[in-house]
């Protein structure tokens, strides 16, 4: 975020409560996407099922994600979150899509910024902001997956650092 937008955000935060959007996953579920929606044309022959990989819709159904952002903005949200909660290598490994994590984050940020910019154009006196969403992975570094081996881990700190660093690069670019 550039310094001018940061100053606007700080000023607004000091004068009123800003409204953050709601649950992206719930809104996606409401649209009842099918396996074909997650696959689009790009992943039509992908080796694993993709239904439920909501972040993938940034690439295969960008118009759906854009419309959800717009719904939140139209409802009064000042800040919208990117649709990138699981856009990290560790979570995407379940779908064999580790290689597209940077792209998922980049496109997620682009879609959210596009919605925010369009909303600002219709109501210039109300600035809109985008927050990069980085959720937890589906693995934990603090508990063992094996009750017989309390020291065992299925993910290590350095792997988490690498996964989140890649996600953040995509969000910032």
Coordinates of N, CA and C in Angstrom, one line a residue:
X1 N 0.9 -1.2 0.0 CA 0.0 0.0 0.0 C 0.9 1.2 0.0
X2 N 0.5 2.2 -0.8 CA 1.4 3.4 -0.9 C 1.1 4.2 0.4
X3 N 2.1 5.1 0.6 CA 2.0 5.9 1.9 C 0.8 6.8 1.9
X4 N 0.3 7.3 0.8 CA -0.9 8.2 0.8 C -2.1 7.4 1.3
X5 N -2.3 6.2 0.8 CA -3.4 5.3 1.2 C -3.3 4.9 2.6
X6 N -2.0 4.7 3.1 CA -1.8 4.3 4.5 C -2.3 5.5 5.4
X7 N -2.0 6.7 5.0 CA -2.4 7.9 5.8 C -3.9 8.0 5.8
X8 N -4.5 7.8 4.7 CA -6.0 7.8 4.6 C -6.6 6.8 5.5
X9 N -6.0 5.6 5.5 CA -6.5 4.5 6.4 C -6.3 4.8 7.8
X10 N -5.2 5.4 8.2 CA -4.9 5.8 9.6 C -5.9 6.8 10.0
X11 N -6.2 7.8 9.2 CA -7.1 8.9 9.5 C -8.5 8.4 9.7
X12 N -8.9 7.5 8.8 CA -10.3 6.9 9.0 C -10.4 6.1 10.2
X13 N -9.3 5.3 10.5 CA -9.4 4.4 11.7 C -9.4 5.3 13.0
X14 N -8.9 6.5 13.0 CA -8.9 7.3 14.1 C -10.2 8.0 14.3
X15 N -11.0 8.0 13.3 CA -12.3 8.7 13.4 C -13.6 7.9 13.4
X16 N -13.4 6.6 12.9 CA -14.6 5.7 13.0 C -14.2 4.3 12.9
X17 N -15.2 3.4 13.1 CA -15.0 2.0 12.9 C -15.1 1.6 11.5
X18 N -14.1 0.9 10.9 CA -14.2 0.5 9.5 C -14.8 -0.9 9.5
X19 N -15.6 -1.1 8.5 CA -16.3 -2.4 8.3 C -15.5 -3.3 7.4
X20 N -15.2 -4.5 7.9 CA -14.5 -5.6 7.2 C -15.5 -6.5 6.6
X21 N -15.3 -7.0 5.4 CA -16.2 -7.9 4.7 C -16.5 -9.1 5.5
X22 N -17.3 -10.0 5.0 CA -17.7 -11.2 5.7 C -17.0 -12.4 5.2
X23 N -17.5 -13.6 5.4 CA -16.9 -14.9 5.1 C -17.0 -15.1 3.6
X24 N -15.9 -15.2 2.9 CA -15.8 -15.5 1.5 C -16.3 -16.9 1.2
X25 N -15.9 -17.8 2.0 CA -16.3 -19.2 1.8 C -17.8 -19.5 1.8
X26 N -18.5 -18.8 2.7 CA -19.9 -18.9 2.8 C -20.6 -18.4 1.6
X27 N -20.1 -17.3 1.1 CA -20.7 -16.7 -0.1 C -20.4 -17.6 -1.3
X28 N -19.2 -18.2 -1.4 CA -18.9 -19.1 -2.5 C -19.9 -20.3 -2.4
X29 N -20.0 -20.9 -1.2 CA -20.9 -22.0 -1.1 C -22.3 -21.7 -1.5
X30 N -22.8 -20.4 -1.2 CA -24.1 -20.0 -1.6 C -24.3 -20.1 -3.1
X31 N -23.3 -19.9 -3.9 CA -23.4 -20.0 -5.3 C -23.4 -21.5 -5.8
X32 N -23.1 -22.4 -4.9 CA -23.1 -23.8 -5.3 C -22.3 -24.2 -6.5
X33 N -21.0 -23.9 -6.4 CA -20.1 -24.2 -7.5 C -19.9 -25.8 -7.6
X34 N -19.8 -26.2 -8.9 CA -19.6 -27.6 -9.2 C -18.1 -27.9 -9.5
X35 N -17.8 -29.1 -9.6 CA -16.4 -29.5 -9.9 C -15.9 -28.8 -11.2
X36 N -16.8 -28.7 -12.1 CA -16.5 -28.0 -13.4 C -16.1 -26.6 -13.2
X37 N -16.7 -25.9 -12.2 CA -16.4 -24.5 -11.9 C -15.0 -24.4 -11.4
X38 N -14.6 -25.3 -10.6 CA -13.2 -25.3 -10.0 C -12.2 -25.7 -11.1
X39 N -12.5 -26.5 -12.0 CA -11.6 -26.9 -13.0 C -11.5 -25.9 -14.1
X40 N -12.6 -25.2 -14.5 CA -12.5 -24.3 -15.6 C -12.0 -25.0 -16.9
X41 N -11.4 -24.3 -17.7 CA -10.7 -24.9 -18.9 C -9.3 -25.3 -18.6
X42 N -8.7 -24.6 -17.8 CA -7.2 -24.8 -17.5 C -7.0 -26.1 -16.8
X43 N -7.8 -26.5 -15.9 CA -7.6 -27.7 -15.0 C -8.6 -28.8 -15.4
X44 N -9.1 -28.8 -16.6 CA -10.1 -29.8 -16.9 C -9.6 -31.2 -16.8
X45 N -8.3 -31.4 -17.0 CA -7.7 -32.8 -16.9 C -6.8 -33.0 -15.7
X46 N -7.0 -32.1 -14.7 CA -6.2 -32.2 -13.5 C -6.4 -33.6 -12.8
X47 N -5.3 -34.1 -12.2 CA -5.3 -35.5 -11.7 C -6.1 -35.7 -10.4
X48 N -6.5 -34.6 -9.7 CA -7.2 -34.7 -8.5 C -8.5 -34.0 -8.5
X49 N -9.5 -34.3 -7.7 CA -10.7 -33.5 -7.6 C -10.4 -32.1 -7.0
X50 N -11.1 -31.1 -7.5 CA -10.7 -29.8 -7.1 C -11.9 -29.1 -6.4
X51 N -13.0 -29.7 -6.3 CA -14.2 -29.1 -5.7 C -13.8 -28.8 -4.2
X52 N -14.2 -27.6 -3.8 CA -13.8 -27.2 -2.4 C -12.6 -26.3 -2.3
X53 N -11.8 -26.2 -3.4 CA -10.6 -25.4 -3.4 C -11.0 -24.0 -3.8
X54 N -11.6 -23.3 -2.9 CA -12.2 -22.0 -3.2 C -11.3 -21.0 -3.8
X55 N -10.0 -21.0 -3.4 CA -9.0 -20.1 -3.9 C -8.8 -20.3 -5.4
X56 N -9.0 -21.5 -5.8 CA -8.8 -21.8 -7.3 C -9.8 -21.0 -8.1
X57 N -10.9 -20.6 -7.6 CA -11.9 -19.9 -8.3 C -11.4 -18.5 -8.7
X58 N -10.3 -18.0 -8.1 CA -9.7 -16.8 -8.6 C -9.2 -16.9 -10.0
X59 N -8.9 -18.1 -10.4 CA -8.4 -18.4 -11.8 C -9.5 -18.9 -12.7
X60 N -10.3 -19.7 -12.2 CA -11.3 -20.4 -13.0 C -12.7 -19.7 -13.1
X61 N -13.0 -19.0 -12.1 CA -14.3 -18.2 -12.0 C -14.1 -16.8 -11.4
X62 N -13.2 -16.0 -12.0 CA -12.9 -14.7 -11.4 C -14.1 -13.8 -11.3
X63 N -15.0 -14.0 -12.3 CA -16.2 -13.1 -12.2 C -17.1 -13.4 -11.0
X64 N -17.1 -14.7 -10.5 CA -17.8 -15.0 -9.3 C -17.1 -14.3 -8.1
X65 N -15.8 -14.4 -8.0 CA -15.1 -13.8 -6.9 C -15.2 -12.3 -6.9
X66 N -15.2 -11.7 -8.1 CA -15.3 -10.2 -8.2 C -16.8 -9.8 -7.8
X67 N -17.7 -10.6 -8.1 CA -19.1 -10.3 -7.7 C -19.3 -10.4 -6.2
X68 N -18.7 -11.3 -5.6 CA -18.8 -11.4 -4.1 C -18.1 -10.2 -3.5
X69 N -17.0 -9.8 -3.9 CA -16.3 -8.6 -3.4 C -17.3 -7.4 -3.6
X70 N -17.9 -7.3 -4.7 CA -18.8 -6.2 -5.0 C -20.0 -6.2 -4.0
X71 N -20.5 -7.4 -3.8 CA -21.6 -7.5 -2.8 C -21.2 -6.9 -1.5
X72 N -20.1 -7.3 -1.0 CA -19.6 -6.8 0.3 C -19.4 -5.3 0.3
X73 N -18.8 -4.8 -0.8 CA -18.6 -3.4 -0.9 C -19.9 -2.6 -1.0
X74 N -20.9 -3.1 -1.8 CA -22.2 -2.5 -1.9 C -22.9 -2.5 -0.5
X75 N -22.6 -3.5 0.3 CA -23.3 -3.6 1.6 C -22.6 -2.7 2.6
X76 N -21.5 -2.0 2.2 CA -20.9 -1.1 3.1 C -19.5 -1.4 3.7
X77 N -18.9 -2.5 3.2 CA -17.6 -2.8 3.7 C -16.6 -1.8 3.2
X78 N -15.7 -1.4 4.1 CA -14.6 -0.5 3.8 C -13.4 -1.3 3.4
X79 N -13.3 -2.5 3.9 CA -12.1 -3.3 3.7 C -12.6 -4.7 3.2
X80 N -12.0 -5.2 2.1 CA -12.3 -6.5 1.7 C -11.1 -7.3 1.7
X81 N -11.2 -8.6 2.0 CA -10.1 -9.5 2.1 C -10.0 -10.3 0.7
X82 N -8.8 -10.6 0.4 CA -8.5 -11.4 -0.8 C -9.0 -12.8 -0.6
X83 N -9.4 -13.4 -1.7 CA -9.8 -14.8 -1.6 C -8.6 -15.8 -1.7
X84 N -7.8 -15.7 -0.7 CA -6.5 -16.4 -0.7 C -6.2 -17.1 0.6
X85 N -7.3 -17.5 1.4 CA -7.1 -18.0 2.7 C -6.3 -19.3 2.7
X86 N -6.4 -20.1 1.6 CA -5.6 -21.4 1.5 C -4.6 -21.4 0.4
X87 N -4.2 -20.2 -0.1 CA -3.3 -20.1 -1.2 C -1.8 -20.2 -0.7
X88 N -1.5 -21.3 -0.1 CA -0.2 -21.6 0.3 C 0.2 -23.0 -0.2
X89 N 1.5 -23.3 -0.3 CA 1.9 -24.6 -0.8 C 1.5 -25.8 0.0
X90 N 1.4 -25.6 1.3 CA 1.0 -26.7 2.2 C -0.4 -27.1 2.0
X91 N -1.3 -26.1 2.0 CA -2.7 -26.4 1.8 C -3.0 -26.9 0.4
X92 N -2.4 -26.2 -0.6 CA -2.6 -26.6 -2.0 C -2.1 -28.0 -2.4
X93 N -1.2 -28.5 -1.5 CA -0.7 -29.9 -1.8 C -1.8 -30.9 -1.8
X94 N -2.9 -30.7 -1.1 CA -4.0 -31.6 -1.1 C -4.6 -31.7 -2.5
X95 N -4.4 -30.7 -3.3 CA -5.0 -30.7 -4.6 C -3.9 -30.9 -5.7
X96 N -2.7 -31.1 -5.3 CA -1.5 -31.2 -6.2 C -1.4 -29.9 -7.0
X97 N -1.6 -28.7 -6.4 CA -1.5 -27.4 -7.0 C -0.5 -26.5 -6.3
X98 N 0.5 -27.1 -5.8 CA 1.5 -26.2 -5.1 C 2.2 -25.2 -6.0
X99 N 2.3 -25.6 -7.3 CA 3.0 -24.7 -8.2 C 2.3 -23.4 -8.6
X100 N 1.0 -23.3 -8.2 CA 0.3 -22.1 -8.6 C 0.0 -21.2 -7.5
X101 N 0.6 -21.4 -6.3 CA 0.3 -20.5 -5.1 C 0.6 -19.1 -5.3
X102 N 1.7 -18.7 -5.9 CA 2.0 -17.3 -6.2 C 0.9 -16.7 -7.0
X103 N 0.6 -17.4 -8.1 CA -0.5 -16.9 -9.0 C -1.8 -16.8 -8.3
X104 N -2.2 -17.7 -7.5 CA -3.5 -17.6 -6.7 C -3.5 -16.3 -5.9
X105 N -2.4 -16.0 -5.2 CA -2.3 -14.8 -4.4 C -2.3 -13.6 -5.3
X106 N -1.6 -13.6 -6.3 CA -1.5 -12.4 -7.2 C -2.9 -12.1 -7.8
X107 N -3.6 -13.1 -8.3 CA -4.9 -12.9 -8.9 C -5.9 -12.6 -7.8
X108 N -5.8 -13.2 -6.7 CA -6.7 -12.8 -5.6 C -6.6 -11.4 -5.2
X109 N -5.4 -10.9 -5.1 CA -5.2 -9.5 -4.8 C -5.7 -8.6 -5.9
X110 N -5.4 -9.0 -7.2 CA -5.9 -8.2 -8.3 C -7.4 -8.0 -8.4
X111 N -8.1 -9.1 -8.1 CA -9.5 -9.1 -8.2 C -10.1 -8.2 -7.1
X112 N -9.6 -8.4 -5.9 CA -10.1 -7.5 -4.8 C -9.8 -6.1 -5.0
X113 N -8.6 -5.7 -5.5 CA -8.3 -4.3 -5.8 C -9.2 -3.8 -6.9
X114 N -9.4 -4.6 -7.9 CA -10.3 -4.2 -9.0 C -11.7 -3.8 -8.4
X115 N -12.2 -4.7 -7.6 CA -13.6 -4.4 -7.0 C -13.5 -3.2 -6.2
X116 N -12.5 -3.0 -5.4 CA -12.4 -1.8 -4.5 C -12.3 -0.5 -5.4
X117 N -11.5 -0.6 -6.4 CA -11.3 0.6 -7.3 C -12.6 0.9 -8.0
X118 N -13.3 -0.1 -8.5 CA -14.6 0.2 -9.1 C -15.6 0.8 -8.1
X119 N -15.6 0.3 -6.9 CA -16.5 0.9 -5.9 C -16.1 2.3 -5.5
X120 N -14.9 2.6 -5.5 CA -14.4 4.0 -5.2 C -14.8 4.9 -6.3
X121 N -14.8 4.4 -7.5 CA -15.2 5.3 -8.7 C -16.7 5.7 -8.6
X122 N -17.5 4.8 -8.1 CA -18.9 5.2 -8.0 C -19.2 6.0 -6.7
X123 N -18.3 5.9 -5.7 CA -18.5 6.7 -4.5 C -17.1 7.2 -4.1
X124 N -16.5 8.2 -4.7 CA -15.2 8.7 -4.5 C -14.9 9.2 -3.1
X125 N -15.9 9.6 -2.4 CA -15.7 10.1 -1.0 C -15.5 9.0 0.0
X126 N -15.7 7.7 -0.4 CA -15.5 6.6 0.5 C -14.4 5.6 0.0
X127 N -13.2 5.8 0.5 CA -12.1 5.0 0.1 C -12.3 3.5 0.5
X128 N -11.9 2.6 -0.4 CA -12.0 1.2 -0.1 C -10.6 0.6 0.0
X129 N -10.4 -0.4 0.9 CA -9.1 -1.0 1.1 C -9.2 -2.5 0.9
X130 N -8.0 -3.1 0.6 CA -7.9 -4.5 0.4 C -6.9 -5.1 1.5
X131 N -7.3 -6.1 2.1 CA -6.4 -6.8 3.1 C -6.1 -8.2 2.5
X132 N -4.9 -8.5 2.5 CA -4.4 -9.9 2.0 C -4.8 -10.9 3.1
X133 N -5.5 -11.9 2.6 CA -5.9 -13.0 3.6 C -4.9 -14.2 3.5
X134 N -4.4 -14.5 4.6 CA -3.5 -15.6 4.8 C -4.0 -16.5 5.9
X135 N -4.5 -17.6 5.6 CA -5.1 -18.5 6.6 C -4.1 -19.5 7.1
X136 N -4.5 -20.3 8.1 CA -3.6 -21.4 8.6 C -3.5 -22.5 7.5
X137 N -2.6 -23.3 7.7 CA -2.5 -24.4 6.8 C -3.3 -25.5 7.4
X138 N -3.4 -26.6 6.7 CA -4.1 -27.8 7.2 C -3.2 -28.8 7.9
X139 N -2.0 -28.3 8.3 CA -1.1 -29.0 9.2 C -0.6 -28.1 10.3
X140 N -0.1 -28.8 11.4 CA 0.3 -28.0 12.5 C 1.8 -28.4 12.9
X141 N 2.5 -27.4 13.2 CA 3.9 -27.6 13.6 C 4.1 -27.8 15.1
X142 N 3.0 -27.7 15.8 CA 3.1 -27.8 17.3 C 2.6 -29.1 17.9
X143 N 1.9 -29.9 17.1 CA 1.4 -31.2 17.6 C 1.8 -32.3 16.7
X144 N 2.0 -33.5 17.2 CA 2.4 -34.6 16.5 C 1.2 -35.3 15.8
X145 N 1.3 -35.7 14.6 CA 0.2 -36.4 14.0 C 0.2 -37.9 14.4
X146 N 1.2 -38.3 15.2 CA 1.3 -39.7 15.6 C 1.4 -39.7 17.2
X147 N 0.4 -40.3 17.8 CA 0.3 -40.3 19.3 C 1.4 -41.2 19.8
X148 N 2.0 -42.1 19.0 CA 3.1 -42.9 19.5 C 4.4 -42.2 19.4
X149 N 4.5 -41.1 18.7 CA 5.7 -40.4 18.6 C 5.5 -38.9 18.7
X150 N 5.5 -38.4 20.0 CA 5.1 -37.0 20.3 C 6.0 -36.0 19.6
X151 N 7.2 -36.4 19.2 CA 8.1 -35.4 18.6 C 8.0 -35.4 17.0
X152 N 7.1 -36.2 16.5 CA 7.0 -36.2 15.0 C 6.2 -35.0 14.6
X153 N 6.5 -34.5 13.4 CA 5.8 -33.4 12.8 C 5.5 -33.7 11.3
X154 N 4.4 -33.2 10.8 CA 4.1 -33.3 9.4 C 4.4 -32.0 8.6
X155 N 4.9 -31.0 9.3 CA 5.3 -29.8 8.7 C 6.3 -29.1 9.7
X156 N 7.3 -28.4 9.1 CA 8.3 -27.8 9.9 C 8.3 -26.3 9.7
X157 N 8.8 -25.6 10.7 CA 8.8 -24.1 10.7 C 9.3 -23.5 9.4
X158 N 10.4 -24.0 8.9 CA 11.0 -23.5 7.7 C 10.1 -23.7 6.5
X159 N 9.3 -24.8 6.5 CA 8.4 -25.0 5.4 C 7.3 -24.0 5.5
X160 N 6.8 -23.7 6.7 CA 5.8 -22.6 6.9 C 6.3 -21.3 6.4
X161 N 7.5 -20.9 6.8 CA 8.1 -19.7 6.4 C 8.1 -19.6 4.9
X162 N 8.6 -20.6 4.2 CA 8.7 -20.6 2.7 C 7.3 -20.4 2.1
X163 N 6.3 -21.2 2.6 CA 5.0 -21.2 2.1 C 4.3 -19.8 2.2
X164 N 4.4 -19.2 3.4 CA 3.8 -17.9 3.7 C 4.6 -16.8 2.9
X165 N 5.9 -16.9 2.8 CA 6.7 -15.9 2.1 C 6.2 -15.9 0.6
X166 N 6.0 -17.0 0.0 CA 5.6 -17.0 -1.4 C 4.2 -16.4 -1.5
X167 N 3.3 -16.7 -0.6 CA 1.9 -16.2 -0.6 C 2.0 -14.6 -0.5
X168 N 2.8 -14.2 0.4 CA 2.9 -12.7 0.6 C 3.4 -12.0 -0.6
X169 N 4.4 -12.6 -1.2 CA 5.0 -12.0 -2.5 C 3.9 -11.9 -3.5
X170 N 3.0 -12.9 -3.6 CA 1.9 -12.8 -4.6 C 0.9 -11.7 -4.2
X171 N 0.6 -11.6 -3.0 CA -0.3 -10.5 -2.5 C 0.3 -9.1 -2.8
X172 N 1.6 -9.0 -2.5 CA 2.2 -7.7 -2.6 C 2.4 -7.3 -4.1
X173 N 2.7 -8.2 -4.9 CA 3.0 -7.9 -6.3 C 1.8 -7.4 -7.0

